[in-house]
Amino acid sequence: MNLLINSLNELDNAAAEILAFDISNRIFLFYGEMGAGKTTLIKSLCQQLGTSDNVTSPTFAIVNEYTGPENNIYHFDFYRLKNQSEAMDIGFEEYLYSGKYCFIEWPEKIPDLLPLHYVNVKIQVLDANSRSISVEKI
């Protein structure tokens, strides 16, 4: 699935489409350059899932947990990891196999820890306001 976003006003609809793309999957990996909008998209996804928590980048905390009406949502940012063992130290696998939504920024930092099945979300910057988002099931 490919989505073209030309303004932030279109983000909520895109988030709903992404969540509906593979309704059985709860693990989403986000790829894109720094500033592409990964955290902004995850904020919209969390709102679609019904959380009223303040969604922010977990750059320093590595993982943020948000409360939703159905389940908790886990948001990871692995940008600052020096090695994959740091992800293991925070109990990443427990989160990953919890059955709850896991949104993972910078998954390329943990290539050996990725599950077999997930939704791949790639964000490409087209210009200051526009993004191309490709979504695929892995």
PDB file of N, CA and C in Angstrom, residues 54-98:
ATOM      1  N   ASN A  54       0.077  11.705  26.245  1.00  0.00           N
ATOM      2  CA  ASN A  54       0.941  12.552  25.443  1.00  0.00           C
ATOM      3  C   ASN A  54       1.990  11.667  24.764  1.00  0.00           C
ATOM      4  N   VAL A  55       1.920  11.556  23.464  1.00  0.00           N
ATOM      5  CA  VAL A  55       2.836  10.700  22.711  1.00  0.00           C
ATOM      6  C   VAL A  55       4.049  11.535  22.301  1.00  0.00           C
ATOM      7  N   THR A  56       5.221  11.097  22.772  1.00  0.00           N
ATOM      8  CA  THR A  56       6.468  11.793  22.474  1.00  0.00           C
ATOM      9  C   THR A  56       7.527  10.774  22.082  1.00  0.00           C
ATOM     10  N   SER A  57       8.601  11.256  21.498  1.00  0.00           N
ATOM     11  CA  SER A  57       9.684  10.362  21.097  1.00  0.00           C
ATOM     12  C   SER A  57      10.404   9.821  22.334  1.00  0.00           C
ATOM     13  N   PRO A  58      10.571   8.503  22.393  1.00  0.00           N
ATOM     14  CA  PRO A  58      11.300   7.912  23.519  1.00  0.00           C
ATOM     15  C   PRO A  58      12.808   7.837  23.263  1.00  0.00           C
ATOM     16  N   THR A  59      13.369   8.863  22.628  1.00  0.00           N
ATOM     17  CA  THR A  59      14.778   8.844  22.248  1.00  0.00           C
ATOM     18  C   THR A  59      15.682   8.529  23.432  1.00  0.00           C
ATOM     19  N   PHE A  60      15.441   9.133  24.573  1.00  0.00           N
ATOM     20  CA  PHE A  60      16.322   8.919  25.719  1.00  0.00           C
ATOM     21  C   PHE A  60      15.839   7.777  26.604  1.00  0.00           C
ATOM     22  N   ALA A  61      14.536   7.580  26.673  1.00  0.00           N
ATOM     23  CA  ALA A  61      13.977   6.501  27.502  1.00  0.00           C
ATOM     24  C   ALA A  61      14.028   5.160  26.772  1.00  0.00           C
ATOM     25  N   ILE A  62      14.188   5.149  25.480  1.00  0.00           N
ATOM     26  CA  ILE A  62      14.182   4.006  24.571  1.00  0.00           C
ATOM     27  C   ILE A  62      12.774   3.460  24.351  1.00  0.00           C
ATOM     28  N   VAL A  63      11.943   3.389  25.400  1.00  0.00           N
ATOM     29  CA  VAL A  63      10.569   2.917  25.217  1.00  0.00           C
ATOM     30  C   VAL A  63       9.617   3.794  26.035  1.00  0.00           C
ATOM     31  N   ASN A  64       8.500   4.159  25.426  1.00  0.00           N
ATOM     32  CA  ASN A  64       7.400   4.823  26.121  1.00  0.00           C
ATOM     33  C   ASN A  64       6.206   3.880  26.093  1.00  0.00           C
ATOM     34  N   GLU A  65       5.443   3.909  27.157  1.00  0.00           N
ATOM     35  CA  GLU A  65       4.234   3.090  27.237  1.00  0.00           C
ATOM     36  C   GLU A  65       3.035   4.026  27.332  1.00  0.00           C
ATOM     37  N   TYR A  66       2.049   3.796  26.471  1.00  0.00           N
ATOM     38  CA  TYR A  66       0.830   4.598  26.464  1.00  0.00           C
ATOM     39  C   TYR A  66      -0.340   3.691  26.795  1.00  0.00           C
ATOM     40  N   THR A  67      -1.322   4.238  27.476  1.00  0.00           N
ATOM     41  CA  THR A  67      -2.495   3.476  27.862  1.00  0.00           C
ATOM     42  C   THR A  67      -3.611   3.710  26.855  1.00  0.00           C
ATOM     43  N   GLY A  68      -4.110   2.622  26.305  1.00  0.00           N
ATOM     44  CA  GLY A  68      -5.240   2.687  25.388  1.00  0.00           C
ATOM     45  C   GLY A  68      -6.437   2.019  26.026  1.00  0.00           C
ATOM     46  N   PRO A  69      -7.620   2.178  25.460  1.00  0.00           N
ATOM     47  CA  PRO A  69      -8.818   1.577  26.040  1.00  0.00           C
ATOM     48  C   PRO A  69      -8.801   0.052  26.004  1.00  0.00           C
ATOM     49  N   GLU A  70      -8.122  -0.528  25.022  1.00  0.00           N
ATOM     50  CA  GLU A  70      -8.056  -1.987  24.884  1.00  0.00           C
ATOM     51  C   GLU A  70      -6.792  -2.545  25.538  1.00  0.00           C
ATOM     52  N   ASN A  71      -5.659  -1.965  25.198  1.00  0.00           N
ATOM     53  CA  ASN A  71      -4.354  -2.463  25.618  1.00  0.00           C
ATOM     54  C   ASN A  71      -3.372  -1.315  25.738  1.00  0.00           C
ATOM     55  N   ASN A  72      -2.237  -1.610  26.337  1.00  0.00           N
ATOM     56  CA  ASN A  72      -1.150  -0.648  26.325  1.00  0.00           C
ATOM     57  C   ASN A  72      -0.500  -0.662  24.953  1.00  0.00           C
ATOM     58  N   ILE A  73       0.187   0.427  24.645  1.00  0.00           N
ATOM     59  CA  ILE A  73       0.890   0.580  23.382  1.00  0.00           C
ATOM     60  C   ILE A  73       2.347   0.876  23.739  1.00  0.00           C
ATOM     61  N   TYR A  74       3.274   0.200  23.064  1.00  0.00           N
ATOM     62  CA  TYR A  74       4.692   0.423  23.313  1.00  0.00           C
ATOM     63  C   TYR A  74       5.317   1.109  22.106  1.00  0.00           C
ATOM     64  N   HIS A  75       6.077   2.153  22.389  1.00  0.00           N
ATOM     65  CA  HIS A  75       6.707   2.974  21.353  1.00  0.00           C
ATOM     66  C   HIS A  75       8.217   2.983  21.627  1.00  0.00           C
ATOM     67  N   PHE A  76       8.975   2.423  20.702  1.00  0.00           N
ATOM     68  CA  PHE A  76      10.427   2.308  20.850  1.00  0.00           C
ATOM     69  C   PHE A  76      11.136   3.255  19.899  1.00  0.00           C
ATOM     70  N   ASP A  77      12.258   3.791  20.365  1.00  0.00           N
ATOM     71  CA  ASP A  77      13.150   4.575  19.511  1.00  0.00           C
ATOM     72  C   ASP A  77      14.563   4.076  19.783  1.00  0.00           C
ATOM     73  N   PHE A  78      15.113   3.340  18.824  1.00  0.00           N
ATOM     74  CA  PHE A  78      16.420   2.716  19.008  1.00  0.00           C
ATOM     75  C   PHE A  78      17.567   3.529  18.410  1.00  0.00           C
ATOM     76  N   TYR A  79      17.313   4.775  18.082  1.00  0.00           N
ATOM     77  CA  TYR A  79      18.322   5.611  17.441  1.00  0.00           C
ATOM     78  C   TYR A  79      19.630   5.675  18.246  1.00  0.00           C
ATOM     79  N   ARG A  80      19.520   5.785  19.545  1.00  0.00           N
ATOM     80  CA  ARG A  80      20.703   5.984  20.390  1.00  0.00           C
ATOM     81  C   ARG A  80      21.386   4.680  20.823  1.00  0.00           C
ATOM     82  N   LEU A  81      20.862   3.531  20.435  1.00  0.00           N
ATOM     83  CA  LEU A  81      21.485   2.275  20.847  1.00  0.00           C
ATOM     84  C   LEU A  81      22.885   2.136  20.258  1.00  0.00           C
ATOM     85  N   LYS A  82      23.785   1.654  21.081  1.00  0.00           N
ATOM     86  CA  LYS A  82      25.140   1.380  20.620  1.00  0.00           C
ATOM     87  C   LYS A  82      25.248  -0.045  20.093  1.00  0.00           C
ATOM     88  N   ASN A  83      24.428  -0.948  20.644  1.00  0.00           N
ATOM     89  CA  ASN A  83      24.414  -2.334  20.178  1.00  0.00           C
ATOM     90  C   ASN A  83      23.070  -2.966  20.546  1.00  0.00           C
ATOM     91  N   GLN A  84      22.802  -4.126  19.960  1.00  0.00           N
ATOM     92  CA  GLN A  84      21.513  -4.792  20.145  1.00  0.00           C
ATOM     93  C   GLN A  84      21.285  -5.279  21.573  1.00  0.00           C
ATOM     94  N   SER A  85      22.362  -5.541  22.287  1.00  0.00           N
ATOM     95  CA  SER A  85      22.195  -6.042  23.662  1.00  0.00           C
ATOM     96  C   SER A  85      21.518  -5.002  24.557  1.00  0.00           C
ATOM     97  N   GLU A  86      21.632  -3.721  24.211  1.00  0.00           N
ATOM     98  CA  GLU A  86      20.932  -2.687  24.981  1.00  0.00           C
ATOM     99  C   GLU A  86      19.415  -2.864  24.871  1.00  0.00           C
ATOM    100  N   ALA A  87      18.934  -3.305  23.722  1.00  0.00           N
ATOM    101  CA  ALA A  87      17.501  -3.576  23.559  1.00  0.00           C
ATOM    102  C   ALA A  87      17.101  -4.776  24.410  1.00  0.00           C
ATOM    103  N   MET A  88      17.957  -5.768  24.452  1.00  0.00           N
ATOM    104  CA  MET A  88      17.681  -6.949  25.282  1.00  0.00           C
ATOM    105  C   MET A  88      17.653  -6.571  26.762  1.00  0.00           C
ATOM    106  N   ASP A  89      18.514  -5.629  27.152  1.00  0.00           N
ATOM    107  CA  ASP A  89      18.594  -5.206  28.555  1.00  0.00           C
ATOM    108  C   ASP A  89      17.300  -4.561  29.049  1.00  0.00           C
ATOM    109  N   ILE A  90      16.535  -3.945  28.151  1.00  0.00           N
ATOM    110  CA  ILE A  90      15.267  -3.329  28.568  1.00  0.00           C
ATOM    111  C   ILE A  90      14.094  -4.313  28.472  1.00  0.00           C
ATOM    112  N   GLY A  91      14.392  -5.558  28.088  1.00  0.00           N
ATOM    113  CA  GLY A  91      13.335  -6.560  27.966  1.00  0.00           C
ATOM    114  C   GLY A  91      12.551  -6.458  26.681  1.00  0.00           C
ATOM    115  N   PHE A  92      13.213  -6.049  25.604  1.00  0.00           N
ATOM    116  CA  PHE A  92      12.540  -5.833  24.327  1.00  0.00           C
ATOM    117  C   PHE A  92      11.691  -7.026  23.887  1.00  0.00           C
ATOM    118  N   GLU A  93      12.204  -8.227  24.033  1.00  0.00           N
ATOM    119  CA  GLU A  93      11.456  -9.398  23.568  1.00  0.00           C
ATOM    120  C   GLU A  93      10.145  -9.580  24.325  1.00  0.00           C
ATOM    121  N   GLU A  94      10.130  -9.245  25.612  1.00  0.00           N
ATOM    122  CA  GLU A  94       8.875  -9.335  26.370  1.00  0.00           C
ATOM    123  C   GLU A  94       7.829  -8.387  25.808  1.00  0.00           C
ATOM    124  N   TYR A  95       8.247  -7.178  25.486  1.00  0.00           N
ATOM    125  CA  TYR A  95       7.330  -6.220  24.865  1.00  0.00           C
ATOM    126  C   TYR A  95       6.862  -6.748  23.507  1.00  0.00           C
ATOM    127  N   LEU A  96       7.828  -7.203  22.722  1.00  0.00           N
ATOM    128  CA  LEU A  96       7.569  -7.620  21.353  1.00  0.00           C
ATOM    129  C   LEU A  96       6.541  -8.747  21.265  1.00  0.00           C
ATOM    130  N   TYR A  97       6.612  -9.683  22.191  1.00  0.00           N
ATOM    131  CA  TYR A  97       5.716 -10.841  22.156  1.00  0.00           C
ATOM    132  C   TYR A  97       4.579 -10.746  23.161  1.00  0.00           C
ATOM    133  N   SER A  98       4.272  -9.515  23.585  1.00  0.00           N
ATOM    134  CA  SER A  98       3.200  -9.285  24.556  1.00  0.00           C
ATOM    135  C   SER A  98       1.813  -9.333  23.918  1.00  0.00           C
TER     136      SER A  98
END
